[in-house]
PDB file of C-alpha atoms in Angstrom:
ATOM      1  CA  MET A 250     -26.576 -37.824 -15.477  1.00  0.00           C
ATOM      2  CA  TYR A 251     -24.238 -35.851 -13.243  1.00  0.00           C
ATOM      3  CA  HIS A 252     -22.050 -33.377 -15.455  1.00  0.00           C
ATOM      4  CA  ILE A 253     -18.598 -32.481 -14.417  1.00  0.00           C
ATOM      5  CA  LEU A 254     -16.617 -29.858 -16.288  1.00  0.00           C
ATOM      6  CA  ILE A 255     -12.796 -30.202 -16.166  1.00  0.00           C
ATOM      7  CA  VAL A 256     -10.735 -27.256 -16.757  1.00  0.00           C
ATOM      8  CA  GLU A 257      -7.314 -28.271 -17.229  1.00  0.00           C
ATOM      9  CA  ASP A 258      -4.798 -27.392 -19.944  1.00  0.00           C
ATOM     10  CA  ASP A 259      -2.637 -30.370 -19.631  1.00  0.00           C
ATOM     11  CA  ARG A 260      -4.521 -32.579 -21.980  1.00  0.00           C
ATOM     12  CA  SER A 261      -3.252 -35.965 -20.578  1.00  0.00           C
ATOM     13  CA  LEU A 262      -4.113 -35.037 -17.129  1.00  0.00           C
ATOM     14  CA  ASN A 263      -7.488 -33.737 -18.292  1.00  0.00           C
ATOM     15  CA  GLN A 264      -8.178 -37.074 -19.978  1.00  0.00           C
ATOM     16  CA  GLY A 265      -6.764 -39.070 -17.050  1.00  0.00           C
ATOM     17  CA  ILE A 266      -9.147 -37.332 -14.571  1.00  0.00           C
ATOM     18  CA  ALA A 267     -12.110 -38.177 -16.770  1.00  0.00           C
ATOM     19  CA  LEU A 268     -11.232 -41.787 -16.911  1.00  0.00           C
ATOM     20  CA  ALA A 269     -10.523 -41.919 -13.281  1.00  0.00           C
ATOM     21  CA  LEU A 270     -14.006 -40.514 -12.379  1.00  0.00           C
ATOM     22  CA  LYS A 271     -15.838 -42.354 -14.890  1.00  0.00           C
ATOM     23  CA  GLU A 272     -19.116 -43.744 -13.674  1.00  0.00           C
ATOM     24  CA  GLU A 273     -22.273 -44.831 -15.274  1.00  0.00           C
ATOM     25  CA  ASP A 274     -24.131 -41.684 -14.023  1.00  0.00           C
ATOM     26  CA  VAL A 275     -21.261 -39.229 -14.753  1.00  0.00           C
ATOM     27  CA  SER A 276     -20.579 -37.403 -17.912  1.00  0.00           C
ATOM     28  CA  PHE A 277     -17.674 -35.060 -18.614  1.00  0.00           C
ATOM     29  CA  TYR A 278     -17.177 -31.696 -20.463  1.00  0.00           C
ATOM     30  CA  GLN A 279     -13.418 -30.961 -21.018  1.00  0.00           C
ATOM     31  CA  ALA A 280     -12.107 -27.437 -21.428  1.00  0.00           C
ATOM     32  CA  TYR A 281      -8.437 -26.458 -21.890  1.00  0.00           C
ATOM     33  CA  THR A 282      -8.864 -22.778 -21.616  1.00  0.00           C
ATOM     34  CA  ILE A 283     -11.123 -20.316 -19.584  1.00  0.00           C
ATOM     35  CA  ALA A 284     -12.754 -19.182 -22.817  1.00  0.00           C
ATOM     36  CA  GLU A 285     -13.701 -22.872 -23.491  1.00  0.00           C
ATOM     37  CA  ALA A 286     -14.920 -23.393 -19.994  1.00  0.00           C
ATOM     38  CA  ARG A 287     -17.019 -20.133 -20.114  1.00  0.00           C
ATOM     39  CA  THR A 288     -18.728 -21.246 -23.217  1.00  0.00           C
ATOM     40  CA  LEU A 289     -19.511 -24.701 -21.676  1.00  0.00           C
ATOM     41  CA  LEU A 290     -20.802 -23.156 -18.474  1.00  0.00           C
ATOM     42  CA  ARG A 291     -23.175 -20.915 -20.463  1.00  0.00           C
ATOM     43  CA  ASP A 292     -24.326 -23.505 -22.911  1.00  0.00           C
ATOM     44  CA  ARG A 293     -24.544 -26.762 -20.945  1.00  0.00           C
ATOM     45  CA  SER A 294     -25.942 -28.097 -17.631  1.00  0.00           C
ATOM     46  CA  ILE A 295     -22.978 -28.514 -15.389  1.00  0.00           C
ATOM     47  CA  ASP A 296     -23.249 -29.933 -11.789  1.00  0.00           C
ATOM     48  CA  MET A 297     -19.493 -29.640 -10.730  1.00  0.00           C
ATOM     49  CA  VAL A 298     -16.181 -27.798 -11.877  1.00  0.00           C
ATOM     50  CA  LEU A 299     -12.766 -29.018 -11.481  1.00  0.00           C
ATOM     51  CA  LEU A 300     -10.661 -25.999 -11.998  1.00  0.00           C
ATOM     52  CA  ASP A 301      -6.893 -25.622 -12.584  1.00  0.00           C
ATOM     53  CA  ILE A 302      -5.316 -22.323 -11.224  1.00  0.00           C
ATOM     54  CA  ASN A 303      -2.821 -21.824 -14.027  1.00  0.00           C
ATOM     55  CA  LEU A 304      -4.409 -21.695 -17.442  1.00  0.00           C
ATOM     56  CA  PRO A 305      -3.102 -20.281 -20.736  1.00  0.00           C
ATOM     57  CA  ASP A 306      -5.623 -17.527 -20.986  1.00  0.00           C
ATOM     58  CA  GLY A 307      -5.826 -16.455 -17.288  1.00  0.00           C
ATOM     59  CA  SER A 308      -5.972 -17.376 -13.649  1.00  0.00           C
ATOM     60  CA  GLY A 309      -8.403 -19.925 -12.291  1.00  0.00           C
ATOM     61  CA  TYR A 310      -8.979 -17.702  -9.369  1.00  0.00           C
ATOM     62  CA  ASP A 311     -10.382 -15.018 -11.589  1.00  0.00           C
ATOM     63  CA  PHE A 312     -12.683 -17.634 -13.326  1.00  0.00           C
ATOM     64  CA  LEU A 313     -13.721 -18.746  -9.862  1.00  0.00           C
ATOM     65  CA  LYS A 314     -14.836 -15.213  -9.100  1.00  0.00           C
ATOM     66  CA  GLU A 315     -16.849 -15.323 -12.377  1.00  0.00           C
ATOM     67  CA  ILE A 316     -18.593 -18.574 -11.392  1.00  0.00           C
ATOM     68  CA  ARG A 317     -19.350 -17.248  -7.845  1.00  0.00           C
ATOM     69  CA  ASN A 318     -21.030 -14.072  -9.319  1.00  0.00           C
ATOM     70  CA  VAL A 319     -23.788 -16.235 -10.873  1.00  0.00           C
ATOM     71  CA  SER A 320     -23.612 -19.774  -9.342  1.00  0.00           C
ATOM     72  CA  GLU A 321     -23.105 -21.852  -6.276  1.00  0.00           C
ATOM     73  CA  LEU A 322     -21.732 -24.756  -8.327  1.00  0.00           C
ATOM     74  CA  PRO A 323     -19.385 -26.987  -6.365  1.00  0.00           C
ATOM     75  CA  VAL A 324     -15.769 -26.124  -7.478  1.00  0.00           C
ATOM     76  CA  LEU A 325     -12.618 -28.113  -6.755  1.00  0.00           C
ATOM     77  CA  MET A 326      -9.348 -26.243  -7.381  1.00  0.00           C
ATOM     78  CA  ILE A 327      -6.354 -27.965  -8.906  1.00  0.00           C
ATOM     79  CA  THR A 328      -2.884 -26.419  -8.565  1.00  0.00           C
ATOM     80  CA  ALA A 329       0.787 -26.994  -8.742  1.00  0.00           C
ATOM     81  CA  ASN A 330       1.453 -24.620  -5.962  1.00  0.00           C
ATOM     82  CA  ASP A 331       1.915 -26.369  -2.610  1.00  0.00           C
ATOM     83  CA  MET A 332       1.526 -23.214  -0.579  1.00  0.00           C
ATOM     84  CA  GLU A 333      -0.980 -22.452   2.261  1.00  0.00           C
ATOM     85  CA  SER A 334      -1.707 -18.970   0.896  1.00  0.00           C
ATOM     86  CA  ASP A 335      -2.853 -20.489  -2.367  1.00  0.00           C
ATOM     87  CA  GLU A 336      -5.235 -22.813  -0.612  1.00  0.00           C
ATOM     88  CA  VAL A 337      -6.601 -19.846   1.682  1.00  0.00           C
ATOM     89  CA  THR A 338      -7.063 -17.694  -1.456  1.00  0.00           C
ATOM     90  CA  GLY A 339      -9.202 -20.433  -3.124  1.00  0.00           C
ATOM     91  CA  PHE A 340     -11.388 -21.125  -0.075  1.00  0.00           C
ATOM     92  CA  SER A 341     -11.705 -17.344   0.471  1.00  0.00           C
ATOM     93  CA  LEU A 342     -13.068 -16.943  -3.254  1.00  0.00           C
ATOM     94  CA  GLY A 343     -15.589 -19.696  -2.695  1.00  0.00           C
ATOM     95  CA  ALA A 344     -13.938 -23.025  -3.639  1.00  0.00           C
ATOM     96  CA  ASP A 345     -15.386 -26.020  -2.089  1.00  0.00           C
ATOM     97  CA  ASP A 346     -12.197 -28.079  -2.042  1.00  0.00           C
ATOM     98  CA  TYR A 347      -8.620 -28.088  -3.135  1.00  0.00           C
ATOM     99  CA  ILE A 348      -5.995 -30.579  -4.458  1.00  0.00           C
ATOM    100  CA  THR A 349      -2.315 -30.119  -5.083  1.00  0.00           C
ATOM    101  CA  LYS A 350      -0.366 -31.565  -8.084  1.00  0.00           C
ATOM    102  CA  PRO A 351       0.885 -34.433  -8.159  1.00  0.00           C
ATOM    103  CA  PHE A 352      -2.116 -36.081  -6.810  1.00  0.00           C
ATOM    104  CA  SER A 353      -3.265 -39.621  -6.694  1.00  0.00           C
ATOM    105  CA  LEU A 354      -6.476 -40.220  -8.741  1.00  0.00           C
ATOM    106  CA  MET A 355      -7.796 -42.209  -5.834  1.00  0.00           C
ATOM    107  CA  ALA A 356      -7.569 -39.250  -3.587  1.00  0.00           C
ATOM    108  CA  LEU A 357      -9.221 -37.105  -6.298  1.00  0.00           C
ATOM    109  CA  ARG A 358     -12.089 -39.721  -6.538  1.00  0.00           C
ATOM    110  CA  ALA A 359     -12.495 -39.407  -2.756  1.00  0.00           C
ATOM    111  CA  ARG A 360     -12.686 -35.741  -2.778  1.00  0.00           C
ATOM    112  CA  VAL A 361     -15.078 -35.471  -5.748  1.00  0.00           C
ATOM    113  CA  GLY A 362     -17.312 -38.193  -4.087  1.00  0.00           C
ATOM    114  CA  ARG A 363     -17.336 -36.258  -0.851  1.00  0.00           C
ATOM    115  CA  MET A 364     -18.318 -33.029  -2.737  1.00  0.00           C
ATOM    116  CA  ARG A 365     -21.243 -34.909  -4.498  1.00  0.00           C
ATOM    117  CA  GLN A 366     -22.464 -35.993  -1.188  1.00  0.00           C
ATOM    118  CA  ARG A 367     -22.329 -32.542   0.387  1.00  0.00           C
ATOM    119  CA  THR A 368     -24.138 -31.211  -2.560  1.00  0.00           C
ATOM    120  CA  ALA A 369     -26.867 -33.785  -2.531  1.00  0.00           C
ATOM    121  CA  SER A 370     -27.369 -33.229   1.181  1.00  0.00           C
ATOM    122  CA  ALA A 371     -27.763 -29.548   0.641  1.00  0.00           C
ATOM    123  CA  GLN A 372     -30.267 -30.117  -2.065  1.00  0.00           C
ATOM    124  CA  THR A 373     -32.437 -32.391  -0.091  1.00  0.00           C
ATOM    125  CA  LYS A 374     -34.344 -29.331   1.063  1.00  0.00           C
ATOM    126  CA  LYS A 375     -34.738 -26.467  -1.296  1.00  0.00           C
ATOM    127  CA  GLU A 376     -36.363 -23.152  -0.571  1.00  0.00           C
ATOM    128  CA  TYR A 377     -36.207 -19.607  -1.991  1.00  0.00           C
ATOM    129  CA  SER A 378     -37.684 -16.435  -0.621  1.00  0.00           C
ATOM    130  CA  ASP A 379     -37.364 -12.797  -1.160  1.00  0.00           C
ATOM    131  CA  GLU A 380     -39.649  -9.796  -0.482  1.00  0.00           C
ATOM    132  CA  ARG A 381     -42.176 -11.009  -3.131  1.00  0.00           C
ATOM    133  CA  TYR A 382     -41.832 -14.623  -3.377  1.00  0.00           C
ATOM    134  CA  VAL A 383     -41.665 -17.964  -1.213  1.00  0.00           C
ATOM    135  CA  PHE A 384     -40.782 -21.178  -3.056  1.00  0.00           C
ATOM    136  CA  LEU A 385     -40.834 -24.230  -1.104  1.00  0.00           C
ATOM    137  CA  PHE A 386     -39.865 -26.888  -3.808  1.00  0.00           C
ATOM    138  CA  ASP A 387     -39.946 -29.952  -1.514  1.00  0.00           C
ATOM    139  CA  ASN A 388     -43.498 -29.272  -0.592  1.00  0.00           C
ATOM    140  CA  MET A 389     -44.350 -28.003  -3.920  1.00  0.00           C
ATOM    141  CA  LYS A 390     -45.870 -24.872  -2.436  1.00  0.00           C
ATOM    142  CA  PHE A 391     -45.259 -21.612  -4.134  1.00  0.00           C
ATOM    143  CA  TYR A 392     -46.477 -18.035  -3.097  1.00  0.00           C
ATOM    144  CA  VAL A 393     -46.446 -14.806  -4.842  1.00  0.00           C
ATOM    145  CA  GLU A 394     -47.054 -11.808  -2.594  1.00  0.00           C
ATOM    146  CA  GLY A 395     -48.587 -14.065   0.021  1.00  0.00           C
ATOM    147  CA  GLU A 396     -50.980 -15.730  -2.374  1.00  0.00           C
ATOM    148  CA  GLU A 397     -50.454 -19.451  -3.243  1.00  0.00           C
ATOM    149  CA  ILE A 398     -50.043 -20.347  -6.950  1.00  0.00           C
ATOM    150  CA  ILE A 399     -50.355 -23.579  -8.616  1.00  0.00           C
ATOM    151  CA  LEU A 400     -47.427 -24.676 -10.954  1.00  0.00           C
ATOM    152  CA  SER A 401     -47.182 -27.612 -13.213  1.00  0.00           C
ATOM    153  CA  LYS A 402     -44.344 -30.041 -12.917  1.00  0.00           C
ATOM    154  CA  THR A 403     -42.616 -28.394 -16.021  1.00  0.00           C
ATOM    155  CA  GLU A 404     -43.091 -24.824 -14.550  1.00  0.00           C
ATOM    156  CA  GLN A 405     -41.615 -26.153 -11.309  1.00  0.00           C
ATOM    157  CA  LYS A 406     -38.463 -27.394 -12.988  1.00  0.00           C
ATOM    158  CA  LEU A 407     -38.282 -24.285 -14.867  1.00  0.00           C
ATOM    159  CA  LEU A 408     -38.514 -21.976 -11.824  1.00  0.00           C
ATOM    160  CA  ARG A 409     -36.123 -24.003  -9.778  1.00  0.00           C
ATOM    161  CA  CYS A 410     -33.635 -23.643 -12.633  1.00  0.00           C
ATOM    162  CA  PHE A 411     -34.046 -19.934 -12.918  1.00  0.00           C
ATOM    163  CA  VAL A 412     -33.700 -19.355  -9.077  1.00  0.00           C
ATOM    164  CA  GLU A 413     -30.759 -21.696  -8.776  1.00  0.00           C
ATOM    165  CA  ASN A 414     -28.989 -19.665 -11.538  1.00  0.00           C
ATOM    166  CA  ARG A 415     -29.998 -15.988 -10.693  1.00  0.00           C
ATOM    167  CA  GLY A 416     -28.231 -13.518 -12.784  1.00  0.00           C
ATOM    168  CA  GLN A 417     -26.930 -16.167 -15.235  1.00  0.00           C
ATOM    169  CA  THR A 418     -28.184 -16.160 -18.863  1.00  0.00           C
ATOM    170  CA  LEU A 419     -29.616 -19.567 -19.585  1.00  0.00           C
ATOM    171  CA  THR A 420     -29.615 -20.483 -23.298  1.00  0.00           C
ATOM    172  CA  ARG A 421     -32.810 -22.083 -24.727  1.00  0.00           C
ATOM    173  CA  ASP A 422     -30.969 -25.226 -25.582  1.00  0.00           C
ATOM    174  CA  ARG A 423     -29.778 -25.602 -22.101  1.00  0.00           C
ATOM    175  CA  LEU A 424     -33.109 -24.898 -20.526  1.00  0.00           C
ATOM    176  CA  MET A 425     -34.675 -27.595 -22.831  1.00  0.00           C
ATOM    177  CA  ASP A 426     -32.027 -30.036 -21.948  1.00  0.00           C
ATOM    178  CA  ILE A 427     -32.687 -29.487 -18.272  1.00  0.00           C
ATOM    179  CA  ILE A 428     -36.437 -29.311 -18.308  1.00  0.00           C
ATOM    180  CA  TRP A 429     -37.132 -32.275 -20.722  1.00  0.00           C
ATOM    181  CA  GLU A 430     -33.777 -33.995 -19.893  1.00  0.00           C
ATOM    182  CA  GLN A 431     -32.768 -36.460 -22.835  1.00  0.00           C
ATOM    183  CA  GLY A 432     -36.191 -35.860 -24.607  1.00  0.00           C
ATOM    184  CA  GLY A 433     -35.365 -32.231 -25.151  1.00  0.00           C
ATOM    185  CA  SER A 434     -34.170 -32.915 -28.666  1.00  0.00           C
ATOM    186  CA  PHE A 435     -37.829 -34.258 -29.464  1.00  0.00           C
ATOM    187  CA  VAL A 436     -39.762 -31.405 -27.947  1.00  0.00           C
ATOM    188  CA  GLU A 437     -40.963 -28.420 -30.125  1.00  0.00           C
ATOM    189  CA  GLU A 438     -38.801 -25.333 -29.336  1.00  0.00           C
ATOM    190  CA  ASN A 439     -42.106 -23.362 -29.034  1.00  0.00           C
ATOM    191  CA  ALA A 440     -42.851 -25.465 -25.949  1.00  0.00           C
ATOM    192  CA  LEU A 441     -40.225 -23.696 -23.972  1.00  0.00           C
ATOM    193  CA  SER A 442     -41.604 -20.200 -24.935  1.00  0.00           C
ATOM    194  CA  VAL A 443     -45.135 -21.237 -24.015  1.00  0.00           C
ATOM    195  CA  ALA A 444     -43.908 -22.648 -20.506  1.00  0.00           C
ATOM    196  CA  VAL A 445     -41.863 -19.525 -19.800  1.00  0.00           C
ATOM    197  CA  ASN A 446     -44.695 -17.364 -20.633  1.00  0.00           C
ATOM    198  CA  ARG A 447     -47.117 -19.332 -18.314  1.00  0.00           C
ATOM    199  CA  LEU A 448     -44.718 -19.052 -15.576  1.00  0.00           C
ATOM    200  CA  ARG A 449     -44.213 -15.455 -15.979  1.00  0.00           C
ATOM    201  CA  HIS A 450     -47.991 -14.785 -15.888  1.00  0.00           C
ATOM    202  CA  LYS A 451     -48.259 -16.742 -12.625  1.00  0.00           C
ATOM    203  CA  LEU A 452     -45.422 -14.828 -10.949  1.00  0.00           C
ATOM    204  CA  GLU A 453     -46.553 -11.306 -11.984  1.00  0.00           C
ATOM    205  CA  GLY A 454     -48.468 -10.521  -8.875  1.00  0.00           C
ATOM    206  CA  LYS A 455     -50.086  -7.219  -8.319  1.00  0.00           C
ATOM    207  CA  ASP A 456     -47.502  -5.045 -10.117  1.00  0.00           C
ATOM    208  CA  LYS A 457     -47.496  -7.167 -13.207  1.00  0.00           C
ATOM    209  CA  THR A 458     -43.679  -7.696 -13.278  1.00  0.00           C
ATOM    210  CA  CYS A 459     -41.583 -10.772 -13.277  1.00  0.00           C
ATOM    211  CA  PRO A 460     -37.789 -11.246 -12.668  1.00  0.00           C
ATOM    212  CA  ILE A 461     -37.585 -13.581 -15.825  1.00  0.00           C
ATOM    213  CA  ARG A 462     -36.215 -11.353 -18.710  1.00  0.00           C
ATOM    214  CA  THR A 463     -35.786 -12.559 -22.337  1.00  0.00           C
ATOM    215  CA  VAL A 464     -32.277 -12.253 -23.662  1.00  0.00           C
ATOM    216  CA  TYR A 465     -33.042 -11.929 -27.310  1.00  0.00           C
ATOM    217  CA  GLY A 466     -31.381 -14.578 -29.461  1.00  0.00           C
ATOM    218  CA  ILE A 467     -30.068 -16.391 -26.577  1.00  0.00           C
ATOM    219  CA  GLY A 468     -32.512 -17.374 -23.753  1.00  0.00           C
ATOM    220  CA  TYR A 469     -33.659 -15.976 -20.399  1.00  0.00           C
ATOM    221  CA  VAL A 470     -32.369 -14.775 -17.085  1.00  0.00           C
ATOM    222  CA  TRP A 471     -33.685 -14.415 -13.501  1.00  0.00           C
ATOM    223  CA  GLU A 472     -32.405 -10.830 -12.765  1.00  0.00           C
ATOM    224  CA  LYS A 473     -30.494 -10.729  -9.496  1.00  0.00           C
ATOM    225  CA  GLY A 474     -32.031  -8.461  -6.959  1.00  0.00           C
ATOM    226  CA  SER A 475     -35.583  -8.999  -8.143  1.00  0.00           C
TER     227      SER A 475
END
């Protein structure tokens, strides 16, 4: 499933957007405040955000900054301000697209579809590298300090989730939902701890350190800068 988070305080419009974009492979999370959206981003697997600029508890621009600090999720900004400066601000902060109210739902569908296509194209080849690691996800080749390591399918999915969300705390429930998909509810919770510990051990290298840190009572985070 492709998960879209709609952050729009107008409940009728929020519902209308969900109905307009409804497809068999798409599900929606609906938030009416930044606080609600922040919780959903933390606890759920989100693939795209549709973000209103004017929200009851703050600016969508400020929330976009929060998102960009931890994620490269595609974000489409929704605004009632038909001003070029607002569009420029959105793009400068990392928005992927922009639509101005009132808009046709057909136009919104086209923009969302185009964003999905761009994201899919960008994800066809995934690599990650830093001073210690080289991860070639497409080729299933993984190197720690120049030495190749072998990862199970579960460990590969877990690693990819961590490096794509560097600096973002991922809850145990969210990780289980991503790694085991719809079967997560039938997997013992201890299975996640075992998988993370095995992955950590393989990533330690010579200095016996790993960027995956436990956030007690919540989940795990791949520390940025590691």
